[in-house]
Short mmCIF file of C-alpha atoms in Angstrom, two decimals:
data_model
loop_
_atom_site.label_atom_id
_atom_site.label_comp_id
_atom_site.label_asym_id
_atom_site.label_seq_id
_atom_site.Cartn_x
_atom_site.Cartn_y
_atom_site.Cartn_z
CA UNK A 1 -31.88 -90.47 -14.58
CA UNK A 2 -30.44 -90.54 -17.92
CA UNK A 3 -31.58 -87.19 -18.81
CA UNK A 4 -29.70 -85.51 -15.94
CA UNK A 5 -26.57 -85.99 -18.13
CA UNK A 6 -23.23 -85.19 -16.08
CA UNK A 7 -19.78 -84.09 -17.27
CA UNK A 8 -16.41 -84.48 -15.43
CA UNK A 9 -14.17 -81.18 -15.37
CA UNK A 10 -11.70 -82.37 -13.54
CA UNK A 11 -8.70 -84.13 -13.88
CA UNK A 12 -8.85 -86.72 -10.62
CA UNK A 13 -10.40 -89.65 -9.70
CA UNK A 14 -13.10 -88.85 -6.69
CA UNK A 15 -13.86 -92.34 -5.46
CA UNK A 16 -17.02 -91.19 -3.49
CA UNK A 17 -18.57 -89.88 -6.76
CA UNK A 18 -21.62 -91.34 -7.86
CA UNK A 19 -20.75 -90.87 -11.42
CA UNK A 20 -17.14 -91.55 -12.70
CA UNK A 21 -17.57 -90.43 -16.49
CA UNK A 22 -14.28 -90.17 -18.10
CA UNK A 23 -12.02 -87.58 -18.30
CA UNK A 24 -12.14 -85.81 -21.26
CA UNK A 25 -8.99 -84.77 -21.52
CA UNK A 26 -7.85 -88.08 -21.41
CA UNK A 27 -10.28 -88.99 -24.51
CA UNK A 28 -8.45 -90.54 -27.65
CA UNK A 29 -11.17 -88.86 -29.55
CA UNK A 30 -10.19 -85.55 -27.91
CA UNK A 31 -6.47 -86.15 -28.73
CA UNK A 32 -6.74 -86.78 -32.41
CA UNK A 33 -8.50 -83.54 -32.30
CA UNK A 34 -6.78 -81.16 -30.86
CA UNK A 35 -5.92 -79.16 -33.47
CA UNK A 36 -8.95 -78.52 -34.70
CA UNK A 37 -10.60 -77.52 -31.20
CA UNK A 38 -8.12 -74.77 -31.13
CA UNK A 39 -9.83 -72.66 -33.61
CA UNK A 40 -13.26 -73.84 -32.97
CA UNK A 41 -16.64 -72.60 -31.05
CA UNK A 42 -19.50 -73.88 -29.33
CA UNK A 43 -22.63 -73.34 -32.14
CA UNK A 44 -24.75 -73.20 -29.19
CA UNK A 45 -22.97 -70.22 -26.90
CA UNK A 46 -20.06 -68.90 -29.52
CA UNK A 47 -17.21 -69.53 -26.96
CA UNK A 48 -14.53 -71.37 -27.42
CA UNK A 49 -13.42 -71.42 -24.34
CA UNK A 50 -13.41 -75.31 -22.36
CA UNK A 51 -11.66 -76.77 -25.60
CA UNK A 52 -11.42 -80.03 -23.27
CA UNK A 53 -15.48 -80.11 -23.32
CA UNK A 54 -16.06 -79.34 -27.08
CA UNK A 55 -17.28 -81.92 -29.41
CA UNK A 56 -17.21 -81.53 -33.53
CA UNK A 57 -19.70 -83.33 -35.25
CA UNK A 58 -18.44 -85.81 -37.41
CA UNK A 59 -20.76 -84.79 -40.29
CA UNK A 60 -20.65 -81.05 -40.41
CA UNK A 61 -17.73 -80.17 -38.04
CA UNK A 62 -20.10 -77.84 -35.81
CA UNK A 63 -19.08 -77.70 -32.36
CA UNK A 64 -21.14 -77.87 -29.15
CA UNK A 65 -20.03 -77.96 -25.22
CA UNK A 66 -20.84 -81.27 -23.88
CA UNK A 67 -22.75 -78.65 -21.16
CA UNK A 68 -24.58 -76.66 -24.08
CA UNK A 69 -26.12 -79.98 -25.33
CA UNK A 70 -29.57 -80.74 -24.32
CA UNK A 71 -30.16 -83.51 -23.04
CA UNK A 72 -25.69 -82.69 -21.49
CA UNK A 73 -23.46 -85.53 -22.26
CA UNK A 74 -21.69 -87.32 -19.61
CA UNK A 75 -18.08 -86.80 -21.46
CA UNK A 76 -16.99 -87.19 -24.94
CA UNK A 77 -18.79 -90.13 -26.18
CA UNK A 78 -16.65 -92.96 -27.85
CA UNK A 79 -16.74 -93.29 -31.92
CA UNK A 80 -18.80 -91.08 -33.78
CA UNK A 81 -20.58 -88.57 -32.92
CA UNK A 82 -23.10 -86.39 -34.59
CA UNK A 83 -24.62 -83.12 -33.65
CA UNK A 84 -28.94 -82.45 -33.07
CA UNK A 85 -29.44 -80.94 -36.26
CA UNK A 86 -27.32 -83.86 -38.17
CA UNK A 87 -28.73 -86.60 -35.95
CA UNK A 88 -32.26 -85.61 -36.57
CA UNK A 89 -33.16 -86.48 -33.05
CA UNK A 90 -36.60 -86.99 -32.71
CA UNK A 91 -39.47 -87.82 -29.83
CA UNK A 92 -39.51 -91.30 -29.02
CA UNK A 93 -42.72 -93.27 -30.01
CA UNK A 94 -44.99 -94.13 -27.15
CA UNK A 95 -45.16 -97.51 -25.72
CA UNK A 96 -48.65 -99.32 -27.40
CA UNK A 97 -51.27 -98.70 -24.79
CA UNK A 98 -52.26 -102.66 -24.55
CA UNK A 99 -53.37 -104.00 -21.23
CA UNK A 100 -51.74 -107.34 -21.29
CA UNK A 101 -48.24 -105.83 -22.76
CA UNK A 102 -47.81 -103.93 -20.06
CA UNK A 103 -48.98 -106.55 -17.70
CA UNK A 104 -46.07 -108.77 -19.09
CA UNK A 105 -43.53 -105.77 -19.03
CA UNK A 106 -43.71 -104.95 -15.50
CA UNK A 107 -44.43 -108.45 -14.43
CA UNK A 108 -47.69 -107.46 -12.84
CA UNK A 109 -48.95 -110.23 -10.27
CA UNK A 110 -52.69 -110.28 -11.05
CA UNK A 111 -55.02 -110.93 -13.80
CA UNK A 112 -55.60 -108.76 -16.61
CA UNK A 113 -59.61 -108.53 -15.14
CA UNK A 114 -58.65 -107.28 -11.87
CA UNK A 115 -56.47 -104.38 -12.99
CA UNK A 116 -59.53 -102.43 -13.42
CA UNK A 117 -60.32 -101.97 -9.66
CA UNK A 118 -58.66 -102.33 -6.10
CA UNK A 119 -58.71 -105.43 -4.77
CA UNK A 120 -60.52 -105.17 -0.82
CA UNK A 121 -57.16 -106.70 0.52
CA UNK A 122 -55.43 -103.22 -1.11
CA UNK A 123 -58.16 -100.88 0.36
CA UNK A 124 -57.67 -102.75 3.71
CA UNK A 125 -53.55 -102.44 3.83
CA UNK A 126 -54.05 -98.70 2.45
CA UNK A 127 -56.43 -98.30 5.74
CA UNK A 128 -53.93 -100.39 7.64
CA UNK A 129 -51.11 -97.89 6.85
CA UNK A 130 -53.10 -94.67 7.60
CA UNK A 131 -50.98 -94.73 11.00
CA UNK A 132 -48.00 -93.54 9.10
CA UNK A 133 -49.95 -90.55 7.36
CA UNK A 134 -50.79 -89.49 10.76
CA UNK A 135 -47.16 -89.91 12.43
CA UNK A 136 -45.35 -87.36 10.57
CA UNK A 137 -44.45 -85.61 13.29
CA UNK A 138 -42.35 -88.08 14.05
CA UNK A 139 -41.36 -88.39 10.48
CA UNK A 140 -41.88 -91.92 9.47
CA UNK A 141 -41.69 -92.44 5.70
CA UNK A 142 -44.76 -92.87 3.76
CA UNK A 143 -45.84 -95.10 1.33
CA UNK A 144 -46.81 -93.85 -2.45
CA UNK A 145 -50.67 -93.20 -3.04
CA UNK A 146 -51.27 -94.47 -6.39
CA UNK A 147 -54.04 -92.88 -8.79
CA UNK A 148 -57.27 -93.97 -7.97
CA UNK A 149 -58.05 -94.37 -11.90
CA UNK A 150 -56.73 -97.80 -13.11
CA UNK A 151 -56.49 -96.05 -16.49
CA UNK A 152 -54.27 -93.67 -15.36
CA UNK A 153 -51.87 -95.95 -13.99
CA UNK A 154 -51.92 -97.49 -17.17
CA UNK A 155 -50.86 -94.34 -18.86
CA UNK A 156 -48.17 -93.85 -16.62
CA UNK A 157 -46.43 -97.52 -16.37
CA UNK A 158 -46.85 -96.99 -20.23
CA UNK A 159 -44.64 -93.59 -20.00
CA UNK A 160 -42.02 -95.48 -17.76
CA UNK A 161 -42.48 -98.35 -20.54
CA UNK A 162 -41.77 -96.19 -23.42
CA UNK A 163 -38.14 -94.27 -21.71
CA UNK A 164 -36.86 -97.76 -21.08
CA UNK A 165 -37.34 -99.13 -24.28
CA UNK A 166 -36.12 -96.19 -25.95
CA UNK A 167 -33.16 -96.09 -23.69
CA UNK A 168 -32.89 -100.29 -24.17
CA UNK A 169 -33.34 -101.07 -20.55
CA UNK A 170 -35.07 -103.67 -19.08
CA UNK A 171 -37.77 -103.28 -16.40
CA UNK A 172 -36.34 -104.37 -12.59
CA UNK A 173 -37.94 -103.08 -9.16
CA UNK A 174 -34.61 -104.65 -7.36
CA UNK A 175 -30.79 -104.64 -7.11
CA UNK A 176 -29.43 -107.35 -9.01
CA UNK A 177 -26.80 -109.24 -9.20
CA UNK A 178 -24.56 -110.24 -12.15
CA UNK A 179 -21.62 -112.63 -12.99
CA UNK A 180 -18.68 -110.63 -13.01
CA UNK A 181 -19.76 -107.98 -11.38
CA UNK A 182 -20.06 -107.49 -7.68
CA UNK A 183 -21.92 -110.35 -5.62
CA UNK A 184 -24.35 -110.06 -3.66
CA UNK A 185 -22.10 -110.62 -0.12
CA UNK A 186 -20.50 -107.15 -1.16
CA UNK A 187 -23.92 -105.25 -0.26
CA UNK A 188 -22.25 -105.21 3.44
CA UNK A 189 -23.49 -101.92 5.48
CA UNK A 190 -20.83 -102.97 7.98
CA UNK A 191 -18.27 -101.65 5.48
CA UNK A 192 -19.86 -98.09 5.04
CA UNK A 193 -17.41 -96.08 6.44
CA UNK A 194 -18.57 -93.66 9.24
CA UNK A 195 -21.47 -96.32 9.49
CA UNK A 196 -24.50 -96.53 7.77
CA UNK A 197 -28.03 -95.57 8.98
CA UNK A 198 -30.54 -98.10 9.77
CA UNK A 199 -33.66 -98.05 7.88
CA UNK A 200 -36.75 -98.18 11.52
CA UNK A 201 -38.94 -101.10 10.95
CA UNK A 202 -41.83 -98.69 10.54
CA UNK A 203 -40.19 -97.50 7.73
CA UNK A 204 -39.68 -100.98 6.23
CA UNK A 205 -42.87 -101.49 5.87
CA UNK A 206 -43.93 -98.65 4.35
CA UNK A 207 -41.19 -99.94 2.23
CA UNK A 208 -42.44 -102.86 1.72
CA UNK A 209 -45.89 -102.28 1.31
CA UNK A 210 -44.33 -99.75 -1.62
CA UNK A 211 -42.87 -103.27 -3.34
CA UNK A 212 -46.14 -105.12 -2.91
CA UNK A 213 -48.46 -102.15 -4.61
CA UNK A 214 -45.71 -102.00 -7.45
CA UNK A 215 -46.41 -106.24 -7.78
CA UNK A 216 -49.92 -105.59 -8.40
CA UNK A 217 -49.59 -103.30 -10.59
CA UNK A 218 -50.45 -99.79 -8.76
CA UNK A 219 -47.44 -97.76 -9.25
CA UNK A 220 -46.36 -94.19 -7.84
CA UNK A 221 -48.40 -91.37 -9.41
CA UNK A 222 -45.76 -90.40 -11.76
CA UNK A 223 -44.95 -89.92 -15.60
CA UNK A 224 -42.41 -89.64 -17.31
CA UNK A 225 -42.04 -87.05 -20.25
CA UNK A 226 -39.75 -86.49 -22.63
CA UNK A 227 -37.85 -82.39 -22.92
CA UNK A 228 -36.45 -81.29 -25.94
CA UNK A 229 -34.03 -79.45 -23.10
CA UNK A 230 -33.47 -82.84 -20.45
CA UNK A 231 -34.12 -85.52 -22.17
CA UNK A 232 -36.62 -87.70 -20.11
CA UNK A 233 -37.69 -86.51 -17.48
CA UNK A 234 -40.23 -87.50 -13.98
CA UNK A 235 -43.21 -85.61 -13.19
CA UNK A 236 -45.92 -86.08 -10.67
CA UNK A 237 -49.25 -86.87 -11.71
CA UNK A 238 -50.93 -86.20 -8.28
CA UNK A 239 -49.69 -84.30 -5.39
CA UNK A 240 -47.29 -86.12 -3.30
CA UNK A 241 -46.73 -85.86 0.48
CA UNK A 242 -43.44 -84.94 2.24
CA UNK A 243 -41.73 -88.17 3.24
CA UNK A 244 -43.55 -90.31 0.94
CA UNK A 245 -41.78 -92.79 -0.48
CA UNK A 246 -40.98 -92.45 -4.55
CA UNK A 247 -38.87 -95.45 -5.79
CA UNK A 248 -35.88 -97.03 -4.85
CA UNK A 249 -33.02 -96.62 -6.98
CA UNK A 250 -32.04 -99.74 -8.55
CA UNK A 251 -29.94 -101.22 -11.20
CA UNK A 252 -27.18 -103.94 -11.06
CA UNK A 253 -24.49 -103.32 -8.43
CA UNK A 254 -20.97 -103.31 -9.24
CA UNK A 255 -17.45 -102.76 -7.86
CA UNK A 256 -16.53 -99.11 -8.06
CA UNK A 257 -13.51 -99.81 -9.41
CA UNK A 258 -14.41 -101.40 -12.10
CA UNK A 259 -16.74 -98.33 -13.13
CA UNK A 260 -14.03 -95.70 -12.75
CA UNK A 261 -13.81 -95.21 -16.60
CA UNK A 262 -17.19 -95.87 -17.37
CA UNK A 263 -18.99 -93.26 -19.60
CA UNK A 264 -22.53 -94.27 -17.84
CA UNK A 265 -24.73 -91.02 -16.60
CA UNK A 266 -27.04 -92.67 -14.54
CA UNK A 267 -24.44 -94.51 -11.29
CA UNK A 268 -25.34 -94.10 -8.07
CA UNK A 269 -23.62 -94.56 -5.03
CA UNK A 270 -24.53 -97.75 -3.24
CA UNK A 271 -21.70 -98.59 -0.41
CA UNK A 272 -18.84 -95.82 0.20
CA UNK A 273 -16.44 -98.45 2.27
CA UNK A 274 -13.74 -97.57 4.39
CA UNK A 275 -11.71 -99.49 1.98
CA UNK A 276 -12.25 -97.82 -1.28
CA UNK A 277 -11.95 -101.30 -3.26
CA UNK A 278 -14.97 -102.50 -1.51
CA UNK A 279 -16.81 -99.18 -2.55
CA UNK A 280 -20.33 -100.24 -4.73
CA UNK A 281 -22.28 -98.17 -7.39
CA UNK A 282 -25.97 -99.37 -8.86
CA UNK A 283 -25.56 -99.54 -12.43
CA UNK A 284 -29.52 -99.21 -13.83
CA UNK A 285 -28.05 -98.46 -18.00
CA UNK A 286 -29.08 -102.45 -18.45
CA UNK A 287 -31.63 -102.58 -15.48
CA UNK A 288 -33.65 -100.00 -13.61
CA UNK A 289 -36.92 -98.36 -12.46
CA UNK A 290 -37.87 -94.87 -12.93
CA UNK A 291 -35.67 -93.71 -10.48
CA UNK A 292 -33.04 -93.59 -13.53
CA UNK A 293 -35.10 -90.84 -15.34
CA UNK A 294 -35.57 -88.52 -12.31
CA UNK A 295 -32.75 -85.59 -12.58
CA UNK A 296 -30.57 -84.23 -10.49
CA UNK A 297 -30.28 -80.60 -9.90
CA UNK A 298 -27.10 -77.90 -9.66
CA UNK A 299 -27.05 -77.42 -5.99
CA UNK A 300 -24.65 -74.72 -6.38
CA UNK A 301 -27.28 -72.21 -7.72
CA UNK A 302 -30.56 -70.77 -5.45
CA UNK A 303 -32.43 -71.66 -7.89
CA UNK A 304 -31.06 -75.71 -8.25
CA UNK A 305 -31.84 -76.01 -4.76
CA UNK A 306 -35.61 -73.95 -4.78
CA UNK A 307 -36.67 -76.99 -7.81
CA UNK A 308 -35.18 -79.66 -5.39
CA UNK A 309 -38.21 -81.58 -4.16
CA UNK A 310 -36.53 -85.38 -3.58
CA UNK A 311 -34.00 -86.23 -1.36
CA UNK A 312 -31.26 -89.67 -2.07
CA UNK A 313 -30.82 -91.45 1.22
CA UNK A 314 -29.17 -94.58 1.54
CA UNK A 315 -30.13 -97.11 4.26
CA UNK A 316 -29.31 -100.51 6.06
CA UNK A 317 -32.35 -102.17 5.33
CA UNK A 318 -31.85 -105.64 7.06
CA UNK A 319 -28.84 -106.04 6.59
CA UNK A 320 -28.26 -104.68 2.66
CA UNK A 321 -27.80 -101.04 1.51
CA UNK A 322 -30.37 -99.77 0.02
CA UNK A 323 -31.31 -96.51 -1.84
CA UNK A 324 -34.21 -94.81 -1.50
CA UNK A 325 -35.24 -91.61 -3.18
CA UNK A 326 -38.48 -89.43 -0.80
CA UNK A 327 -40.10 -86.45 -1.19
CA UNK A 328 -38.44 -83.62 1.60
CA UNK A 329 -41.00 -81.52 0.72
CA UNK A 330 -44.82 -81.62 -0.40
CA UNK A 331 -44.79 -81.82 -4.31
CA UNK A 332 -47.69 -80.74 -6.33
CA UNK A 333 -49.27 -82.41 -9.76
CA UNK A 334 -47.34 -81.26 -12.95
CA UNK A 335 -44.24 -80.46 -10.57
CA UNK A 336 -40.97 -82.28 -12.23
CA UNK A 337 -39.25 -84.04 -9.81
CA UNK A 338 -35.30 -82.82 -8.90
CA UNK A 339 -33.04 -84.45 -6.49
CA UNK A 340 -29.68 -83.36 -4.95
CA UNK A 341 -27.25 -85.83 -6.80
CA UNK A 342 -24.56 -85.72 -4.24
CA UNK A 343 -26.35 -86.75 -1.34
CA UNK A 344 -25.07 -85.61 1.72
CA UNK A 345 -21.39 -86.22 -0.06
CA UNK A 346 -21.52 -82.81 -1.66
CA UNK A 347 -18.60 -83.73 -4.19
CA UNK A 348 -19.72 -84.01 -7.28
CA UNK A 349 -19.53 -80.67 -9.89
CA UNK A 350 -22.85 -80.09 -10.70
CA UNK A 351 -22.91 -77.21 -12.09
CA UNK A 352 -23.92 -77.84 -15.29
CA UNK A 353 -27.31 -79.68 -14.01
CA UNK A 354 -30.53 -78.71 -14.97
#
């Protein structure tokens, strides 16, 4: 989700947001240059107006709104900073198409020879699970479909492969754990306050079975691309099914608290407590999936909420929250994927999103 850069106009704290960029008002680097936002404009729009959101590049002195940008920054980034045409940004290069690479970068739990066709165990399970296709009247979640050509799923583990190197994060399917950060007896739905929804065991296996096609290397029928405009960004490589299942959002998990001044784009809300010190985000900037490159859209336009085709749910899934992103709609192939960010929270500014 890096590419759905977000920006903080406000001058308070929400706890319950998912991402708590600084404040750029409060910005040393915005202080030390506040004479010279007076008199300058955004190259991109000609205002000048939002002085609080304008960055000069340290090369040629242009200015930009961190909204104007494309990919947007999260807030006014610390140190230098240097404008698109003076940071010659260019198209990352593709991850090298080599079987056993990306074997070893996903952690794929076969051989290299068996990559090339379904194992009868998968076509069997797939079979097994054709009980929640036909249930969705009484909406059970689905599991992911993968592409039927082995070569494709290649390509796109190799897309998810080259955004996380380019971004420097490491592959992880799971919520992890880290010294100093939150531990793992924090993930407590108990503490969600108003309660937290229970994930049905049907679901949990579609869930599960999700986790156990990503092990042998079949992964959702996705790519990821990268926009001149967002950044990188998710599309579908196959049409997807309402209520199908399209990653879990995951990352390590950390107190809230701690992330409050955090310039990270990509936090997501894990635990909203009744006590706001037990409050958790999933940090994926280290760690993640490709749930970190999906965007989120500006729900406060028609035409936000017409591209929304995902929706964020989090669950009690025995025991520990979880987040799960699903399709709330059926999504066809080439169709970029765009969740609400706020959840059912609704209090997050996003009106700046693509």
């Amino acid at each position: 989700m890096a590419s759905s850069a977000k920006t903080k106009t406000t001058t308070t704290v929400a706890l319950r947001r998912r991402t708590q960029a600084p404040n750029p008002l409060s910005s040393s680097l915005y202080a030390d240059n506040a004479a010279d936002y007076d008199d300058a404009c955004c190259n991109e729009c000609g205002s000048g107006h939002s002085p609080a959101e304008l960055l000069l590049c340290d090369k040629c002195d242009g200015g930009y709104h961190l909204f104007c940008l494309r990919p947007i920054l999260v807030s006014v980034p610390k140190g230098s900073w240097f404008c698109p045409s003076c940071s010659n940004l260019k198209k990352p290069k593709s991850f090298p198409l080599v079987q056993t690479k990306i074997i070893d970068f996903f952690r794929i739990q076969r051989s290299p020879e068996l990559i090339q066709k379904l194992s009868q165990d998968s076509l069997k399970k797939r079979k097994r699970s054709s009980s929640l296709v036909m249930s969705k009247k009484k909406r059970k979640l689905l599991p992911f479909t993968p592409s039927e050509d082995p070569e494709r799923r290649l390509e796109q583990m190799r897309s998810l492969a080259t955004a996380l190197t380019a971004s420097g994060t490491e592959y992880s399917n799971e919520l992890t754990y880290q010294p100093g950060m939150a531990p793992r007896s924090a993930n407590c739905p108990a503490l969600e306050k108003g309660g937290m929804q229970v994930l049905p065991k049907e679901d949990i296996e579609a869930l599960n079975m999700c986790k156990r096609m990503m092990d042998r290397g079949e992964c959702p029928p996705l790519m990821v691309v990268f926009d001149p405009k967002e950044g990188f960004t998710v599309e579908a490589d196959r049409s997807i099914k309402d209520l199908t299942i399209i990653t879990e959002y995951v990352g390590d998990v950390d107190y809230l608290k701690n992330r409050e001044n955090d310039d990270g784009d990509s936090m997501m809300t894990l635990l909203c407590a009744a006590n706001p010190s037990q409050s958790l985000v999933i940090c994926p900037d280290k760690r993640g999936n490709i749930a970190r490159f999906i965007n989120g859209i500006n729900n406060h336009s028609l035409d936000g909420k017409k591209k929304q085709n995902l929706k964020c749910v989090r669950f009690n899934v025995n025991g520990s929250c979880r987040v799960l992103l699903i399709a709330n709609r059926d999504i066809k192939k080439g169709e970029r994927l765009y969740y609400d960010y706020n959840g059912y929270e609704h209090e997050y500014p996003t009106e700046h999103f693509v």
